[in-house]
């Protein structure tokens, strides 16, 4: 038995396994967005390439979604938004915050 598993068993702890779920993309719904950076996410200077991510956070009170925008050069968080729905409004709010930090 592995050391961590043995220690957890001794302490009466049970691991919480999070199942990966399929993506939220709906194939065939819309054409894919153009790949302007051609899958190369490196940047030679700030504000050339921004990346976004959407994360689902499970809490005792339900699900929470976090949208983030990061500058690929500095790896700095430029904007974020949290909400109870996984939708475009959340992404737009994160982009607005990111744009406001760059003025």
Short mmCIF file of C-alpha atoms in Angstrom, two decimals:
data_model
loop_
_atom_site.label_atom_id
_atom_site.label_comp_id
_atom_site.label_asym_id
_atom_site.label_seq_id
_atom_site.Cartn_x
_atom_site.Cartn_y
_atom_site.Cartn_z
CA UNK A 1 0.00 0.00 0.00
CA UNK A 2 1.25 3.50 -0.79
CA UNK A 3 2.43 5.68 2.09
CA UNK A 4 -0.18 8.38 1.55
CA UNK A 5 -3.01 5.83 1.27
CA UNK A 6 -1.79 4.10 4.42
CA UNK A 7 -1.66 7.36 6.39
CA UNK A 8 -5.10 8.37 5.16
CA UNK A 9 -6.52 4.98 6.19
CA UNK A 10 -4.96 5.31 9.66
CA UNK A 11 -6.51 8.77 10.05
CA UNK A 12 -9.88 7.69 8.69
CA UNK A 13 -9.63 10.05 5.73
CA UNK A 14 -11.26 9.31 2.41
CA UNK A 15 -10.13 10.91 -0.84
CA UNK A 16 -12.67 12.90 -2.79
CA UNK A 17 -12.39 11.96 -6.44
CA UNK A 18 -13.45 14.59 -8.94
CA UNK A 19 -14.63 13.14 -12.21
CA UNK A 20 -13.67 14.95 -15.35
CA UNK A 21 -16.71 15.85 -17.33
CA UNK A 22 -16.98 16.39 -21.02
CA UNK A 23 -16.45 19.89 -22.32
CA UNK A 24 -19.17 22.46 -22.61
CA UNK A 25 -18.45 23.07 -26.28
CA UNK A 26 -21.30 22.11 -28.52
CA UNK A 27 -19.88 20.72 -31.77
CA UNK A 28 -21.50 21.98 -34.92
CA UNK A 29 -23.20 24.88 -33.15
CA UNK A 30 -20.81 27.58 -34.40
CA UNK A 31 -17.68 27.60 -36.55
CA UNK A 32 -14.38 27.56 -34.67
CA UNK A 33 -12.82 30.95 -33.92
CA UNK A 34 -9.77 31.87 -36.03
CA UNK A 35 -6.42 30.83 -34.53
CA UNK A 36 -4.61 34.18 -34.70
CA UNK A 37 -1.56 32.97 -32.73
CA UNK A 38 -1.33 29.62 -34.54
CA UNK A 39 -1.17 27.76 -31.18
CA UNK A 40 2.01 29.69 -30.22
CA UNK A 41 1.23 31.31 -26.88
CA UNK A 42 4.63 32.93 -26.36
CA UNK A 43 4.89 36.71 -26.52
CA UNK A 44 7.88 39.00 -27.04
CA UNK A 45 6.34 41.91 -25.15
CA UNK A 46 3.34 42.68 -22.93
CA UNK A 47 -0.18 42.85 -24.36
CA UNK A 48 0.55 40.94 -27.57
CA UNK A 49 -1.08 37.68 -26.46
CA UNK A 50 -3.74 37.30 -23.81
CA UNK A 51 -5.13 33.95 -22.72
CA UNK A 52 -8.42 33.23 -21.03
CA UNK A 53 -9.69 30.39 -18.90
CA UNK A 54 -12.95 29.39 -17.29
CA UNK A 55 -12.84 27.31 -14.11
CA UNK A 56 -15.70 25.64 -12.27
CA UNK A 57 -15.40 25.72 -8.48
CA UNK A 58 -17.66 23.43 -6.47
CA UNK A 59 -18.65 24.86 -3.08
CA UNK A 60 -21.01 23.75 -0.33
CA UNK A 61 -23.57 26.20 -1.69
CA UNK A 62 -23.29 25.15 -5.33
CA UNK A 63 -21.11 25.85 -8.33
CA UNK A 64 -19.18 29.04 -8.92
CA UNK A 65 -17.48 29.96 -12.19
CA UNK A 66 -14.26 31.97 -12.50
CA UNK A 67 -13.25 33.57 -15.80
CA UNK A 68 -9.67 34.88 -16.03
CA UNK A 69 -7.55 36.80 -18.54
CA UNK A 70 -3.75 36.48 -18.34
CA UNK A 71 -1.01 38.29 -20.27
CA UNK A 72 1.17 35.57 -21.80
CA UNK A 73 4.35 37.69 -21.63
CA UNK A 74 4.29 38.63 -17.95
CA UNK A 75 1.94 35.81 -16.81
CA UNK A 76 0.12 38.53 -14.90
CA UNK A 77 -3.57 38.26 -14.15
CA UNK A 78 -5.19 41.17 -15.97
CA UNK A 79 -8.85 40.53 -15.27
CA UNK A 80 -11.27 38.14 -13.65
CA UNK A 81 -14.96 37.70 -13.01
CA UNK A 82 -16.91 35.28 -10.85
CA UNK A 83 -20.51 34.24 -11.17
CA UNK A 84 -23.06 31.50 -10.78
CA UNK A 85 -23.47 31.00 -14.55
CA UNK A 86 -21.00 29.78 -17.17
CA UNK A 87 -21.81 32.28 -19.91
CA UNK A 88 -20.45 34.93 -22.23
CA UNK A 89 -21.32 37.74 -19.79
CA UNK A 90 -18.76 36.36 -17.35
CA UNK A 91 -16.04 36.31 -20.01
CA UNK A 92 -16.93 39.82 -21.18
CA UNK A 93 -16.70 41.12 -17.59
CA UNK A 94 -13.22 39.59 -17.23
CA UNK A 95 -12.16 41.15 -20.56
CA UNK A 96 -13.49 44.57 -19.48
CA UNK A 97 -11.45 44.37 -16.27
CA UNK A 98 -8.36 43.34 -18.27
CA UNK A 99 -8.82 46.23 -20.72
CA UNK A 100 -9.24 48.70 -17.84
CA UNK A 101 -5.88 47.64 -16.34
CA UNK A 102 -4.11 48.38 -19.63
CA UNK A 103 -5.21 52.04 -20.00
#
